[in-house]
Amino acid sequence: MSQITFVNGCAVIHFSHAYIHKSKGAPGREPGTGWSQEAELIMEDAMLADPLPPLPNTIAEGFLEVGGVKHELIPIPFKRKVAARLHLTFTDGTGIEIVGQKPILELLGKAIYLEDFS
């Protein structure tokens, strides 16, 4: 994650390198290809539950909970009209939680091929 900005009540969470698994089967489990692409997660009416950790930072684990469903892998395209909670733990031990509404994941720029995933 490279930065978080708040604009007019919206949180814009910027990922300089999101890992994308393209597969005809279950992403993250079945064969496909791995790609890197810049992305932004935008949430309306957003609030930061914790102090902002040092950024940029590398995500160790986390999830996006939307409508009571926890997504460790986020399907693309992604746009929902309900409450959401982003919870992330970084490799340096810090973490962050942002709650908001109507999460949208937008891909930016061009995808870069990384690997065959099997």
PDB file of N, CA, C and O in Angstrom, residues 40-80:
ATOM      1  N   GLU A  40      -6.842   1.270  -6.792  1.00  0.00           N
ATOM      2  CA  GLU A  40      -7.351   2.090  -5.706  1.00  0.00           C
ATOM      3  C   GLU A  40      -8.646   1.500  -5.193  1.00  0.00           C
ATOM      4  O   GLU A  40      -9.509   1.107  -5.973  1.00  0.00           O
ATOM      5  N   LEU A  41      -8.755   1.448  -3.878  1.00  0.00           N
ATOM      6  CA  LEU A  41      -9.997   1.071  -3.215  1.00  0.00           C
ATOM      7  C   LEU A  41     -10.584   2.360  -2.651  1.00  0.00           C
ATOM      8  O   LEU A  41      -9.919   3.080  -1.904  1.00  0.00           O
ATOM      9  N   ILE A  42     -11.816   2.652  -3.033  1.00  0.00           N
ATOM     10  CA  ILE A  42     -12.472   3.879  -2.601  1.00  0.00           C
ATOM     11  C   ILE A  42     -13.684   3.512  -1.759  1.00  0.00           C
ATOM     12  O   ILE A  42     -14.468   2.641  -2.149  1.00  0.00           O
ATOM     13  N   MET A  43     -13.822   4.160  -0.592  1.00  0.00           N
ATOM     14  CA  MET A  43     -14.978   3.943   0.274  1.00  0.00           C
ATOM     15  C   MET A  43     -15.554   5.299   0.674  1.00  0.00           C
ATOM     16  O   MET A  43     -14.806   6.188   1.099  1.00  0.00           O
ATOM     17  N   GLU A  44     -16.869   5.435   0.562  1.00  0.00           N
ATOM     18  CA  GLU A  44     -17.550   6.646   0.974  1.00  0.00           C
ATOM     19  C   GLU A  44     -17.769   6.640   2.493  1.00  0.00           C
ATOM     20  O   GLU A  44     -17.742   5.588   3.121  1.00  0.00           O
ATOM     21  N   ASP A  45     -18.030   7.821   3.051  1.00  0.00           N
ATOM     22  CA  ASP A  45     -18.313   7.972   4.487  1.00  0.00           C
ATOM     23  C   ASP A  45     -17.309   7.190   5.329  1.00  0.00           C
ATOM     24  O   ASP A  45     -17.681   6.461   6.254  1.00  0.00           O
ATOM     25  N   ALA A  46     -16.035   7.313   5.003  1.00  0.00           N
ATOM     26  CA  ALA A  46     -14.994   6.482   5.607  1.00  0.00           C
ATOM     27  C   ALA A  46     -14.397   7.114   6.855  1.00  0.00           C
ATOM     28  O   ALA A  46     -14.273   8.338   6.965  1.00  0.00           O
ATOM     29  N   MET A  47     -14.042   6.233   7.800  1.00  0.00           N
ATOM     30  CA  MET A  47     -13.389   6.651   9.032  1.00  0.00           C
ATOM     31  C   MET A  47     -12.225   5.712   9.307  1.00  0.00           C
ATOM     32  O   MET A  47     -12.335   4.503   9.125  1.00  0.00           O
ATOM     33  N   LEU A  48     -11.142   6.279   9.754  1.00  0.00           N
ATOM     34  CA  LEU A  48      -9.953   5.533  10.137  1.00  0.00           C
ATOM     35  C   LEU A  48     -10.078   5.167  11.602  1.00  0.00           C
ATOM     36  O   LEU A  48     -10.251   6.044  12.450  1.00  0.00           O
ATOM     37  N   ALA A  49     -10.034   3.872  11.912  1.00  0.00           N
ATOM     38  CA  ALA A  49     -10.203   3.407  13.292  1.00  0.00           C
ATOM     39  C   ALA A  49      -8.899   3.461  14.089  1.00  0.00           C
ATOM     40  O   ALA A  49      -8.917   3.489  15.306  1.00  0.00           O
ATOM     41  N   ASP A  50      -7.762   3.464  13.407  1.00  0.00           N
ATOM     42  CA  ASP A  50      -6.452   3.449  14.059  1.00  0.00           C
ATOM     43  C   ASP A  50      -5.620   4.609  13.523  1.00  0.00           C
ATOM     44  O   ASP A  50      -5.911   5.135  12.449  1.00  0.00           O
ATOM     45  N   PRO A  51      -4.556   4.985  14.240  1.00  0.00           N
ATOM     46  CA  PRO A  51      -3.646   5.988  13.665  1.00  0.00           C
ATOM     47  C   PRO A  51      -3.046   5.456  12.364  1.00  0.00           C
ATOM     48  O   PRO A  51      -2.846   4.256  12.199  1.00  0.00           O
ATOM     49  N   LEU A  52      -2.767   6.356  11.453  1.00  0.00           N
ATOM     50  CA  LEU A  52      -2.197   5.976  10.164  1.00  0.00           C
ATOM     51  C   LEU A  52      -0.780   5.438  10.356  1.00  0.00           C
ATOM     52  O   LEU A  52       0.062   6.117  10.949  1.00  0.00           O
ATOM     53  N   PRO A  53      -0.494   4.217   9.885  1.00  0.00           N
ATOM     54  CA  PRO A  53       0.852   3.659  10.013  1.00  0.00           C
ATOM     55  C   PRO A  53       1.785   4.283   8.977  1.00  0.00           C
ATOM     56  O   PRO A  53       1.328   4.968   8.064  1.00  0.00           O
ATOM     57  N   PRO A  54       3.085   4.036   9.110  1.00  0.00           N
ATOM     58  CA  PRO A  54       4.024   4.548   8.109  1.00  0.00           C
ATOM     59  C   PRO A  54       3.709   3.952   6.734  1.00  0.00           C
ATOM     60  O   PRO A  54       3.493   2.743   6.610  1.00  0.00           O
ATOM     61  N   LEU A  55       3.657   4.801   5.731  1.00  0.00           N
ATOM     62  CA  LEU A  55       3.414   4.363   4.353  1.00  0.00           C
ATOM     63  C   LEU A  55       4.483   4.953   3.459  1.00  0.00           C
ATOM     64  O   LEU A  55       4.956   6.052   3.727  1.00  0.00           O
ATOM     65  N   PRO A  56       4.900   4.270   2.398  1.00  0.00           N
ATOM     66  CA  PRO A  56       4.381   2.988   1.925  1.00  0.00           C
ATOM     67  C   PRO A  56       4.747   1.849   2.865  1.00  0.00           C
ATOM     68  O   PRO A  56       5.686   1.950   3.650  1.00  0.00           O
ATOM     69  N   ASN A  57       3.980   0.755   2.745  1.00  0.00           N
ATOM     70  CA  ASN A  57       4.173  -0.410   3.597  1.00  0.00           C
ATOM     71  C   ASN A  57       3.720  -1.655   2.835  1.00  0.00           C
ATOM     72  O   ASN A  57       2.922  -1.553   1.905  1.00  0.00           O
ATOM     73  N   THR A  58       4.204  -2.809   3.259  1.00  0.00           N
ATOM     74  CA  THR A  58       3.874  -4.073   2.596  1.00  0.00           C
ATOM     75  C   THR A  58       2.845  -4.824   3.416  1.00  0.00           C
ATOM     76  O   THR A  58       3.025  -5.033   4.616  1.00  0.00           O
ATOM     77  N   ILE A  59       1.771  -5.251   2.769  1.00  0.00           N
ATOM     78  CA  ILE A  59       0.687  -5.962   3.440  1.00  0.00           C
ATOM     79  C   ILE A  59       1.100  -7.410   3.688  1.00  0.00           C
ATOM     80  O   ILE A  59       1.523  -8.102   2.772  1.00  0.00           O
ATOM     81  N   ALA A  60       0.972  -7.854   4.944  1.00  0.00           N
ATOM     82  CA  ALA A  60       1.245  -9.249   5.296  1.00  0.00           C
ATOM     83  C   ALA A  60      -0.030 -10.077   5.181  1.00  0.00           C
ATOM     84  O   ALA A  60      -0.008 -11.207   4.701  1.00  0.00           O
ATOM     85  N   GLU A  61      -1.149  -9.509   5.650  1.00  0.00           N
ATOM     86  CA  GLU A  61      -2.435 -10.193   5.574  1.00  0.00           C
ATOM     87  C   GLU A  61      -3.547  -9.194   5.795  1.00  0.00           C
ATOM     88  O   GLU A  61      -3.318  -8.077   6.262  1.00  0.00           O
ATOM     89  N   GLY A  62      -4.749  -9.607   5.456  1.00  0.00           N
ATOM     90  CA  GLY A  62      -5.877  -8.732   5.678  1.00  0.00           C
ATOM     91  C   GLY A  62      -7.117  -9.215   4.951  1.00  0.00           C
ATOM     92  O   GLY A  62      -7.118 -10.266   4.312  1.00  0.00           O
ATOM     93  N   PHE A  63      -8.170  -8.400   5.083  1.00  0.00           N
ATOM     94  CA  PHE A  63      -9.421  -8.738   4.415  1.00  0.00           C
ATOM     95  C   PHE A  63     -10.248  -7.473   4.236  1.00  0.00           C
ATOM     96  O   PHE A  63     -10.038  -6.458   4.908  1.00  0.00           O
ATOM     97  N   LEU A  64     -11.178  -7.558   3.309  1.00  0.00           N
ATOM     98  CA  LEU A  64     -12.194  -6.533   3.105  1.00  0.00           C
ATOM     99  C   LEU A  64     -13.521  -7.197   3.416  1.00  0.00           C
ATOM    100  O   LEU A  64     -13.921  -8.134   2.729  1.00  0.00           O
ATOM    101  N   GLU A  65     -14.178  -6.742   4.487  1.00  0.00           N
ATOM    102  CA  GLU A  65     -15.474  -7.301   4.862  1.00  0.00           C
ATOM    103  C   GLU A  65     -16.566  -6.405   4.292  1.00  0.00           C
ATOM    104  O   GLU A  65     -16.596  -5.201   4.538  1.00  0.00           O
ATOM    105  N   VAL A  66     -17.431  -7.011   3.500  1.00  0.00           N
ATOM    106  CA  VAL A  66     -18.481  -6.259   2.815  1.00  0.00           C
ATOM    107  C   VAL A  66     -19.800  -6.996   2.994  1.00  0.00           C
ATOM    108  O   VAL A  66     -19.917  -8.164   2.613  1.00  0.00           O
ATOM    109  N   GLY A  67     -20.774  -6.318   3.591  1.00  0.00           N
ATOM    110  CA  GLY A  67     -22.073  -6.953   3.792  1.00  0.00           C
ATOM    111  C   GLY A  67     -21.992  -8.229   4.598  1.00  0.00           C
ATOM    112  O   GLY A  67     -22.736  -9.174   4.353  1.00  0.00           O
ATOM    113  N   GLY A  68     -21.053  -8.299   5.557  1.00  0.00           N
ATOM    114  CA  GLY A  68     -20.896  -9.485   6.398  1.00  0.00           C
ATOM    115  C   GLY A  68     -20.046 -10.589   5.795  1.00  0.00           C
ATOM    116  O   GLY A  68     -19.829 -11.621   6.421  1.00  0.00           O
ATOM    117  N   VAL A  69     -19.530 -10.396   4.578  1.00  0.00           N
ATOM    118  CA  VAL A  69     -18.697 -11.403   3.909  1.00  0.00           C
ATOM    119  C   VAL A  69     -17.246 -10.913   3.903  1.00  0.00           C
ATOM    120  O   VAL A  69     -16.962  -9.802   3.452  1.00  0.00           O
ATOM    121  N   LYS A  70     -16.323 -11.744   4.428  1.00  0.00           N
ATOM    122  CA  LYS A  70     -14.903 -11.395   4.444  1.00  0.00           C
ATOM    123  C   LYS A  70     -14.247 -11.873   3.147  1.00  0.00           C
ATOM    124  O   LYS A  70     -14.288 -13.062   2.822  1.00  0.00           O
ATOM    125  N   HIS A  71     -13.635 -10.936   2.436  1.00  0.00           N
ATOM    126  CA  HIS A  71     -12.910 -11.236   1.200  1.00  0.00           C
ATOM    127  C   HIS A  71     -11.417 -11.125   1.470  1.00  0.00           C
ATOM    128  O   HIS A  71     -10.922 -10.022   1.709  1.00  0.00           O
ATOM    129  N   GLU A  72     -10.703 -12.254   1.448  1.00  0.00           N
ATOM    130  CA  GLU A  72      -9.245 -12.199   1.500  1.00  0.00           C
ATOM    131  C   GLU A  72      -8.703 -11.978   0.098  1.00  0.00           C
ATOM    132  O   GLU A  72      -7.631 -11.412  -0.081  1.00  0.00           O
ATOM    133  N   LEU A  73      -9.432 -12.464  -0.891  1.00  0.00           N
ATOM    134  CA  LEU A  73      -9.173 -12.173  -2.299  1.00  0.00           C
ATOM    135  C   LEU A  73     -10.375 -11.384  -2.791  1.00  0.00           C
ATOM    136  O   LEU A  73     -11.521 -11.787  -2.584  1.00  0.00           O
ATOM    137  N   ILE A  74     -10.129 -10.260  -3.443  1.00  0.00           N
ATOM    138  CA  ILE A  74     -11.224  -9.403  -3.893  1.00  0.00           C
ATOM    139  C   ILE A  74     -11.504  -9.684  -5.364  1.00  0.00           C
ATOM    140  O   ILE A  74     -10.607  -9.554  -6.200  1.00  0.00           O
ATOM    141  N   PRO A  75     -12.736 -10.060  -5.693  1.00  0.00           N
ATOM    142  CA  PRO A  75     -13.065 -10.307  -7.099  1.00  0.00           C
ATOM    143  C   PRO A  75     -13.054  -8.996  -7.892  1.00  0.00           C
ATOM    144  O   PRO A  75     -13.382  -7.932  -7.358  1.00  0.00           O
ATOM    145  N   ILE A  76     -12.668  -9.103  -9.149  1.00  0.00           N
ATOM    146  CA  ILE A  76     -12.626  -7.931 -10.027  1.00  0.00           C
ATOM    147  C   ILE A  76     -13.573  -8.187 -11.193  1.00  0.00           C
ATOM    148  O   ILE A  76     -13.502  -9.254 -11.797  1.00  0.00           O
ATOM    149  N   PRO A  77     -14.447  -7.274 -11.561  1.00  0.00           N
ATOM    150  CA  PRO A  77     -14.640  -5.947 -10.980  1.00  0.00           C
ATOM    151  C   PRO A  77     -15.318  -6.032  -9.621  1.00  0.00           C
ATOM    152  O   PRO A  77     -15.981  -7.015  -9.309  1.00  0.00           O
ATOM    153  N   PHE A  78     -15.150  -4.973  -8.811  1.00  0.00           N
ATOM    154  CA  PHE A  78     -15.713  -4.967  -7.468  1.00  0.00           C
ATOM    155  C   PHE A  78     -16.353  -3.618  -7.187  1.00  0.00           C
ATOM    156  O   PHE A  78     -15.684  -2.586  -7.177  1.00  0.00           O
ATOM    157  N   LYS A  79     -17.676  -3.639  -6.961  1.00  0.00           N
ATOM    158  CA  LYS A  79     -18.434  -2.429  -6.622  1.00  0.00           C
ATOM    159  C   LYS A  79     -19.655  -2.875  -5.833  1.00  0.00           C
ATOM    160  O   LYS A  79     -20.467  -3.646  -6.326  1.00  0.00           O
ATOM    161  N   ARG A  80     -19.760  -2.418  -4.584  1.00  0.00           N
ATOM    162  CA  ARG A  80     -20.877  -2.801  -3.728  1.00  0.00           C
ATOM    163  C   ARG A  80     -21.546  -1.551  -3.160  1.00  0.00           C
ATOM    164  O   ARG A  80     -20.917  -0.494  -3.057  1.00  0.00           O
TER     165      ARG A  80
END
